[in-house]
mmCIF file with all atom_site columns, C-alpha atoms in Angstrom:
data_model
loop_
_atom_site.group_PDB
_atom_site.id
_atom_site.type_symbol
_atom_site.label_atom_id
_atom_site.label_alt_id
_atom_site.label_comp_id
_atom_site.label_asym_id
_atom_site.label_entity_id
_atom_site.label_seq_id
_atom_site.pdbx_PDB_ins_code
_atom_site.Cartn_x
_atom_site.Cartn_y
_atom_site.Cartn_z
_atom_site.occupancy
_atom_site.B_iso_or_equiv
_atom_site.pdbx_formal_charge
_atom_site.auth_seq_id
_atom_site.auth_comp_id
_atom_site.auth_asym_id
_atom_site.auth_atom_id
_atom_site.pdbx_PDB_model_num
ATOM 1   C CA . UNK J 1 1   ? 0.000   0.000   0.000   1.00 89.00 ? 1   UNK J CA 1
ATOM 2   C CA . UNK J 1 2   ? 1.666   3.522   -0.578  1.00 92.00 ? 2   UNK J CA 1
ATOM 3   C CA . UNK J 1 3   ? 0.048   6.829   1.324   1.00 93.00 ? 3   UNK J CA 1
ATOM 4   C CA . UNK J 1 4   ? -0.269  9.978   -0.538  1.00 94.00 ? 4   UNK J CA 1
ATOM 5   C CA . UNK J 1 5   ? -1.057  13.365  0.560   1.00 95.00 ? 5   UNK J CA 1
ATOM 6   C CA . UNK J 1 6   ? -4.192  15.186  -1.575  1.00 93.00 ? 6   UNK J CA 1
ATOM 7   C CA . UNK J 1 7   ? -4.897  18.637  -1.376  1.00 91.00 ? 7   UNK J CA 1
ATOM 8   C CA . UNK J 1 8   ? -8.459  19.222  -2.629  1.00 89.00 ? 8   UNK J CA 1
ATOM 9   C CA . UNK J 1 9   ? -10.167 22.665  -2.055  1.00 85.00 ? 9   UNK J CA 1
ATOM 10  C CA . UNK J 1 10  ? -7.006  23.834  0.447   1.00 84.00 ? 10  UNK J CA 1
ATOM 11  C CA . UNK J 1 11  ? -7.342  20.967  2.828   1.00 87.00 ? 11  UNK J CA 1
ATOM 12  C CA . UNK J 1 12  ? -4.998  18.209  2.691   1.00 92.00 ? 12  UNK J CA 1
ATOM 13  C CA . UNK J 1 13  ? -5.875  14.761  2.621   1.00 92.00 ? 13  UNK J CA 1
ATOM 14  C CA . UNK J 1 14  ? -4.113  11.365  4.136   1.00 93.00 ? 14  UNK J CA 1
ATOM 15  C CA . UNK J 1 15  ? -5.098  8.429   1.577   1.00 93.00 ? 15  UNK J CA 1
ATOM 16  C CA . UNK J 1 16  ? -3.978  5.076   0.861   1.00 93.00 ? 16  UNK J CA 1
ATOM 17  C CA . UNK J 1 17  ? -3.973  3.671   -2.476  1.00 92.00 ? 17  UNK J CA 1
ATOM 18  C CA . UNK J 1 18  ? -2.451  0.148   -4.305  1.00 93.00 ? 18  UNK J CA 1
ATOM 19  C CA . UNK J 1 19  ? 1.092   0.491   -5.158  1.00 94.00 ? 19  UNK J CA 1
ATOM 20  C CA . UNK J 1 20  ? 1.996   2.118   -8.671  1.00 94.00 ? 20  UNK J CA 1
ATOM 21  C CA . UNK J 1 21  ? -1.603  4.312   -8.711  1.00 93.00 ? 21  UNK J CA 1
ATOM 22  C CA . UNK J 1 22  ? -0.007  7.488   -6.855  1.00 93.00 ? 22  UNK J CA 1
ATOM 23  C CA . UNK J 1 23  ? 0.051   9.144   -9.815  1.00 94.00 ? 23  UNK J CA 1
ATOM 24  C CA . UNK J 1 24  ? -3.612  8.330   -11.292 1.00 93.00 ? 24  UNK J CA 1
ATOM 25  C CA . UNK J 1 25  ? -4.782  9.034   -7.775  1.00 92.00 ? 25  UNK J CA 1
ATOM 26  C CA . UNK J 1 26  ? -2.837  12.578  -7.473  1.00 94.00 ? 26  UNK J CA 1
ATOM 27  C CA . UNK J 1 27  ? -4.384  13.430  -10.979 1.00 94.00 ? 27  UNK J CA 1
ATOM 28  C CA . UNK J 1 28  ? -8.139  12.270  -10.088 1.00 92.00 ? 28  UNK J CA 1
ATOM 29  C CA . UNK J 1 29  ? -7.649  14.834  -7.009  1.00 92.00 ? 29  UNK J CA 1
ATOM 30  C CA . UNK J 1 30  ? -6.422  17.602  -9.157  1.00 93.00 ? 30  UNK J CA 1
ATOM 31  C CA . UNK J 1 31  ? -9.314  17.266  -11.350 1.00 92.00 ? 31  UNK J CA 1
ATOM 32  C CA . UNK J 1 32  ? -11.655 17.475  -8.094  1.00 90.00 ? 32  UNK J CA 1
ATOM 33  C CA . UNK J 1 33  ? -9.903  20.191  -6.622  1.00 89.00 ? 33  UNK J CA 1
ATOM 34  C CA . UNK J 1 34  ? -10.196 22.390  -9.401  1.00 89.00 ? 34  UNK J CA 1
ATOM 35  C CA . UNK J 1 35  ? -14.259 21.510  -9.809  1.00 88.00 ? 35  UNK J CA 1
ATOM 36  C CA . UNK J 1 36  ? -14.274 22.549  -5.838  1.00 87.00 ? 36  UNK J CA 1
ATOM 37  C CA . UNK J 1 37  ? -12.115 25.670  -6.060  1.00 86.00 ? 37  UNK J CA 1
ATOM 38  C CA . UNK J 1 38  ? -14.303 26.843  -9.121  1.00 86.00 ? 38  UNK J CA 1
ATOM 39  C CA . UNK J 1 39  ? -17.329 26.696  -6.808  1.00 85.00 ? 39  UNK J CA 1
ATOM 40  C CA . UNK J 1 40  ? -17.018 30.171  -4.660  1.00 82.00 ? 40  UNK J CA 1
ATOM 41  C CA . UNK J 1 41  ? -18.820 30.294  -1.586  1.00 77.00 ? 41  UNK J CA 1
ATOM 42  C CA . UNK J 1 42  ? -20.341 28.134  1.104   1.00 79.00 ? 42  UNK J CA 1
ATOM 43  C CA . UNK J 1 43  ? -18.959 25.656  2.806   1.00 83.00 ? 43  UNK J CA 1
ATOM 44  C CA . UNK J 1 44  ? -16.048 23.185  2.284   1.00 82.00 ? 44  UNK J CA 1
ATOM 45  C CA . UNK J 1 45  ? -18.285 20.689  2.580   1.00 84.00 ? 45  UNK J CA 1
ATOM 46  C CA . UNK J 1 46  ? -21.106 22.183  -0.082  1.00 84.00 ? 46  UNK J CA 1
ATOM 47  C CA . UNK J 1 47  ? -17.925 22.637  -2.687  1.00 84.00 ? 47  UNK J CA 1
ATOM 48  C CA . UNK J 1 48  ? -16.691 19.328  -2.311  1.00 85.00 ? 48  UNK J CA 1
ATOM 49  C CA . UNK J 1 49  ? -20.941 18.113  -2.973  1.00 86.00 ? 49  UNK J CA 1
ATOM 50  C CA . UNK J 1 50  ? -21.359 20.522  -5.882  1.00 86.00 ? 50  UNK J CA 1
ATOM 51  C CA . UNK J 1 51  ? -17.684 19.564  -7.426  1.00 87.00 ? 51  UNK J CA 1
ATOM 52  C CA . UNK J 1 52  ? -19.277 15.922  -6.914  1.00 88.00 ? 52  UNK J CA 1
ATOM 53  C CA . UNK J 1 53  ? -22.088 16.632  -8.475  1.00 89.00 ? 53  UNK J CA 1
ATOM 54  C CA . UNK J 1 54  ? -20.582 18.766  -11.417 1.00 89.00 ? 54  UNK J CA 1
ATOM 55  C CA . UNK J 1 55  ? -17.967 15.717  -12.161 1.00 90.00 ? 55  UNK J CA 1
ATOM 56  C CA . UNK J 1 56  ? -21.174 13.305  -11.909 1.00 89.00 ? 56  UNK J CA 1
ATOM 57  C CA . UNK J 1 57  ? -22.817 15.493  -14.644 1.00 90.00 ? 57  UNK J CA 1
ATOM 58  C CA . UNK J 1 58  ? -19.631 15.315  -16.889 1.00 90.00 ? 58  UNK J CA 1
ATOM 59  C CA . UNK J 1 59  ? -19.409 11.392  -16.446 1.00 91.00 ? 59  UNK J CA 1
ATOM 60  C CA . UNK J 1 60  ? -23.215 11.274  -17.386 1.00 91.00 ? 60  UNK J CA 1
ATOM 61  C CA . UNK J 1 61  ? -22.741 13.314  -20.503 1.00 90.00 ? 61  UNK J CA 1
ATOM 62  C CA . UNK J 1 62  ? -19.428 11.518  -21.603 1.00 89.00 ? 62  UNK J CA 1
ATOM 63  C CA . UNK J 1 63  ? -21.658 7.735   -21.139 1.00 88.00 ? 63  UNK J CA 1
ATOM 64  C CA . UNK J 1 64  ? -23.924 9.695   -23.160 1.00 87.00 ? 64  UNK J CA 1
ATOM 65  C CA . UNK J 1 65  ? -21.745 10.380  -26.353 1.00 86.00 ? 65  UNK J CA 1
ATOM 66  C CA . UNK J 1 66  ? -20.540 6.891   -26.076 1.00 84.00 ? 66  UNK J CA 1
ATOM 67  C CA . UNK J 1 67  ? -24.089 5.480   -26.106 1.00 82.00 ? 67  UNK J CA 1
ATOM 68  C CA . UNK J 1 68  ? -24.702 7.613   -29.523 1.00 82.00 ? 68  UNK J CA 1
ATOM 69  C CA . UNK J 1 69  ? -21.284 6.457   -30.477 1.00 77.00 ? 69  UNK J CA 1
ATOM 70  C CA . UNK J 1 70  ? -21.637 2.741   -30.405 1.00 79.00 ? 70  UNK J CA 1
ATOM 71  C CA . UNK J 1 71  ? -24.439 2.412   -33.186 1.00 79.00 ? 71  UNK J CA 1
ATOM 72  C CA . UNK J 1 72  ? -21.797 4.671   -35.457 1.00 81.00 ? 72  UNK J CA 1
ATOM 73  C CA . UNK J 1 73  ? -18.792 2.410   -34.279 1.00 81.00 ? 73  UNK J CA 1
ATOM 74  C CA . UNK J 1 74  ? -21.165 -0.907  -35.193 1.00 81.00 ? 74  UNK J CA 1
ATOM 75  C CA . UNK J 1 75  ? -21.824 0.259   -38.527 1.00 83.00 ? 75  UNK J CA 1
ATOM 76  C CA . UNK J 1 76  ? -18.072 1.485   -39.191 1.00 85.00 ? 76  UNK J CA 1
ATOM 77  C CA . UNK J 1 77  ? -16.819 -2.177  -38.055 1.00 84.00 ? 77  UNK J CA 1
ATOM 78  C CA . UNK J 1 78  ? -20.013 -3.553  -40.564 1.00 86.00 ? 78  UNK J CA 1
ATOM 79  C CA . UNK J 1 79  ? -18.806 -1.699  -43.394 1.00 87.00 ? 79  UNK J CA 1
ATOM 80  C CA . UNK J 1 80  ? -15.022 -2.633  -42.565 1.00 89.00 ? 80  UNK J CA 1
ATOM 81  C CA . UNK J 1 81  ? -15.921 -6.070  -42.576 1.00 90.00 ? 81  UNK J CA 1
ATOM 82  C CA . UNK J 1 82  ? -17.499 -6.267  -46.264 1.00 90.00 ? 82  UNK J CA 1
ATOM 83  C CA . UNK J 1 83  ? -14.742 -3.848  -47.816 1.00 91.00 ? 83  UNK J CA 1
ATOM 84  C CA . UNK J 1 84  ? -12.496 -6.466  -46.438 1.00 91.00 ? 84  UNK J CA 1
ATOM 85  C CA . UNK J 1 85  ? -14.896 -9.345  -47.980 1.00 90.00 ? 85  UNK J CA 1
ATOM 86  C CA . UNK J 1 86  ? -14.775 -7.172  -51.379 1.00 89.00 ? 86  UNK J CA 1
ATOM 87  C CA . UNK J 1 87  ? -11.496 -6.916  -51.311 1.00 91.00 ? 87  UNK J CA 1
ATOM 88  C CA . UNK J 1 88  ? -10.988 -10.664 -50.368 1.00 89.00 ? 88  UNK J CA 1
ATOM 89  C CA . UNK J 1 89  ? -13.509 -11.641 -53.810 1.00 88.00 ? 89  UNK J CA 1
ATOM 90  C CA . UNK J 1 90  ? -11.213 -9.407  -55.803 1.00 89.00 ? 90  UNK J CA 1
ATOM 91  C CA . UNK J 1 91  ? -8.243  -11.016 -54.869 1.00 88.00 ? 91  UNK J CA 1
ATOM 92  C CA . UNK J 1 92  ? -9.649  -14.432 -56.092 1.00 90.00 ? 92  UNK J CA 1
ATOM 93  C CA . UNK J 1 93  ? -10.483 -13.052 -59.121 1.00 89.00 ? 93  UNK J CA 1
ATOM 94  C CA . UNK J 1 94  ? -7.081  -11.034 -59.891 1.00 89.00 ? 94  UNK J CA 1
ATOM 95  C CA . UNK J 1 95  ? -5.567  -13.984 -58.866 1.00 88.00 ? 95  UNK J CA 1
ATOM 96  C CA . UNK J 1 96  ? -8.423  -15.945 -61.469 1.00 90.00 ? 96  UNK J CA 1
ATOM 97  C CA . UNK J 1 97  ? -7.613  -13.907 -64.144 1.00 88.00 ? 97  UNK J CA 1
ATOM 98  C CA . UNK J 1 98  ? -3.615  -14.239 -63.697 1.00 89.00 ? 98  UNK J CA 1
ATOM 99  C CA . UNK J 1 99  ? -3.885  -17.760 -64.306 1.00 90.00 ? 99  UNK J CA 1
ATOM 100 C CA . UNK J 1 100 ? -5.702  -17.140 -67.300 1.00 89.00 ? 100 UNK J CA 1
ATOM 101 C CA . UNK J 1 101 ? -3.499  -14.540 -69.009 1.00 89.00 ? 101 UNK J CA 1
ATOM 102 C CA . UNK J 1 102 ? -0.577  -17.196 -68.178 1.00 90.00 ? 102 UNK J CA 1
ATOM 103 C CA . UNK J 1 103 ? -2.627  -19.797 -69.720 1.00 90.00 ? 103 UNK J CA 1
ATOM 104 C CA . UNK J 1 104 ? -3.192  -17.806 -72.920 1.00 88.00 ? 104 UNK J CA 1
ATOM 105 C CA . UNK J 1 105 ? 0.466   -16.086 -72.807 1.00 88.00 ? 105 UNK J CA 1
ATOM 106 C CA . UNK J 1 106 ? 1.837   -19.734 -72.975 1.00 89.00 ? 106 UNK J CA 1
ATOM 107 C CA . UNK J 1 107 ? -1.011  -21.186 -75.836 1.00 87.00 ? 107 UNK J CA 1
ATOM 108 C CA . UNK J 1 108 ? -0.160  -17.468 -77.513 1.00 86.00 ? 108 UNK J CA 1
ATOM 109 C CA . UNK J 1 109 ? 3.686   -18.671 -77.631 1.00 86.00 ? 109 UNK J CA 1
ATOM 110 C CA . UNK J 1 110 ? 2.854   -22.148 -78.857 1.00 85.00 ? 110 UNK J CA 1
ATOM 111 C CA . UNK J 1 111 ? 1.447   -21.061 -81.505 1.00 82.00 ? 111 UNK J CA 1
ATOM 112 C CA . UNK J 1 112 ? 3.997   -18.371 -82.194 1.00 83.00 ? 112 UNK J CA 1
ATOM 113 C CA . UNK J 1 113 ? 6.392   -21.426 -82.234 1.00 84.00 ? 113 UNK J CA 1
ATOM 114 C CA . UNK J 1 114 ? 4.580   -23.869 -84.207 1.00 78.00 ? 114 UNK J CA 1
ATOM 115 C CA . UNK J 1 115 ? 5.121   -23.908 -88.122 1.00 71.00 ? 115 UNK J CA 1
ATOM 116 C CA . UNK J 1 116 ? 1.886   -23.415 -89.886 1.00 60.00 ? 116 UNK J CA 1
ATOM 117 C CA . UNK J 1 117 ? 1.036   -23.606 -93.522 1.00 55.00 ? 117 UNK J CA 1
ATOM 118 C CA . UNK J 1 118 ? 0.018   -20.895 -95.202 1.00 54.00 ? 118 UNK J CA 1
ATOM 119 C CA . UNK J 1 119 ? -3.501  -19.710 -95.947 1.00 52.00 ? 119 UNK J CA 1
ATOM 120 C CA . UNK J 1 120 ? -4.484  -17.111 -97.269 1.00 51.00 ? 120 UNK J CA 1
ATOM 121 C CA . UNK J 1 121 ? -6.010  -15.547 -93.830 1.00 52.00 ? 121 UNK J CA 1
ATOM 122 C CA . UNK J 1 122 ? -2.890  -15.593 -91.881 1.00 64.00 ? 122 UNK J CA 1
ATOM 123 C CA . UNK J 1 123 ? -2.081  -12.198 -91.486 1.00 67.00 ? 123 UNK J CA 1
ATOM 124 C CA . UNK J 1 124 ? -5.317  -11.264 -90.377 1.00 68.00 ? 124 UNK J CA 1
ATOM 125 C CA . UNK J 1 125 ? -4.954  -14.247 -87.934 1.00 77.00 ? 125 UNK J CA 1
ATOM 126 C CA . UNK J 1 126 ? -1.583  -12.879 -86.728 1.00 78.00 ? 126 UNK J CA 1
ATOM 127 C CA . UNK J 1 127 ? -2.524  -9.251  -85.967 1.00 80.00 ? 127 UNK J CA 1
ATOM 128 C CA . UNK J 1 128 ? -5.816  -10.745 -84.275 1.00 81.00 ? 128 UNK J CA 1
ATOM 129 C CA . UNK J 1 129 ? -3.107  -13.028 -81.985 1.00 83.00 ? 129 UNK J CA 1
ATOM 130 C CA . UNK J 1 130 ? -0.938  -9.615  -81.232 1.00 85.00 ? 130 UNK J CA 1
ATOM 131 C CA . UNK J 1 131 ? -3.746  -7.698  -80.391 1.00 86.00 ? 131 UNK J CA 1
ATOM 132 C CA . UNK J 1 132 ? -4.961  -10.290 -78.490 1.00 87.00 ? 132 UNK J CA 1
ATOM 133 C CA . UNK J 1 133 ? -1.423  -10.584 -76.971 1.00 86.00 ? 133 UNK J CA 1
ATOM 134 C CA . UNK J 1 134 ? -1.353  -6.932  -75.713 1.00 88.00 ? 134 UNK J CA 1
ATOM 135 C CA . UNK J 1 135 ? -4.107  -6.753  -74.468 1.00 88.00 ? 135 UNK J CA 1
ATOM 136 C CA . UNK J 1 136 ? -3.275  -10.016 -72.396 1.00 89.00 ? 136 UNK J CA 1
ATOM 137 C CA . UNK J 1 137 ? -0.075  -7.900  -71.550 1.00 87.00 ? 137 UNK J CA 1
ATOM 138 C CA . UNK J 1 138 ? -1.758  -4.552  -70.432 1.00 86.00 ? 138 UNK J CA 1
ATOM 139 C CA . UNK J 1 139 ? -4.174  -6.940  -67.961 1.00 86.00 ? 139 UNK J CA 1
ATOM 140 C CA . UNK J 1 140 ? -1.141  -8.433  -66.635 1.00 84.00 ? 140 UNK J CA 1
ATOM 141 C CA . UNK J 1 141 ? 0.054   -5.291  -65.648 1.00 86.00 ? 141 UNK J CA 1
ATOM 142 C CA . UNK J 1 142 ? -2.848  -3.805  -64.353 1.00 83.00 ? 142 UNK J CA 1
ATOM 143 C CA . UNK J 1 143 ? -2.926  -6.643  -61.996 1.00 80.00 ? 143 UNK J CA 1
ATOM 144 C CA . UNK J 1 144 ? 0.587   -6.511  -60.629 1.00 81.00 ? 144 UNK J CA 1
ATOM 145 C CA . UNK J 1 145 ? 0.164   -2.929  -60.144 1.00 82.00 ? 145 UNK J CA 1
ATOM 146 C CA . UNK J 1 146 ? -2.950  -4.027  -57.967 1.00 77.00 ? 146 UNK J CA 1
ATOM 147 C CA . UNK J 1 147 ? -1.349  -6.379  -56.041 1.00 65.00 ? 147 UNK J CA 1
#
């Protein structure tokens, strides 16, 4: 147990608190001293009652804004929890759509690499396969950037 000495509206005070909460205990006072001292007249027994009752006010109004808080709070943690669902989905699909640009990448170079005879639609075929190629390309890209 450690003793400390409070001062609270210019009378001092013996009390005995758990070891290591001197200092939460010294500031608690200094917040009820200053509620007293702000109360002029009367007794030092009617400051100390309206300082209680002024710091009972200020704990009712705090519970208060927490109580209009929490539904804000519930919704916040709501709409985290489906932006992280979203974002979940959209990793299974960049992740969907990777394979399949690999997939086509390697099919695209397998045909690149396979002698073909020539017909008379080939070069249409070929810039249809490059365009198709790019575009594969620019996706890929996209996607790493987005990882």
């Amino acid at each position: 147990m450690a003793d400390v000495k409070l001062t609270i509206a210019g009378r001092p005070y013996d009390v005995h608190c758990a070891d290591g909460e001197e200092a939460q205990l010294l500031q608690l006072a200094a917040v009820v001293d200053e509620k007293a001292r702000g109360i002029q007249g009367g007794t030092e027994v009617r400051q100390l009652l309206f300082a209680a009752l002024m710091l009972a006010d200020d704990a009712q109004d705090a519970k208060g804004k927490v109580d209009k808080a929490e539904p804000q709070s519930d919704s916040l943690r709501a709409a985290v929890a489906l932006a992280e669902s979203r974002e979940a989905a959209t990793r299974e699909e960049l992740r969907a759509a990777v394979v399949r640009e690999q997939t086509a990448l390697k099919e695209l170079e397998a045909l690149r690499s396979t002698p073909t005879a020539p017909t008379l639609a080939k070069p249409a075929n070929d810039r249809a396969l490059l365009q198709i190629a790019d575009r594969i390309e620019a996706l890929a890209t996209k996607v790493e950037q987005m990882s």
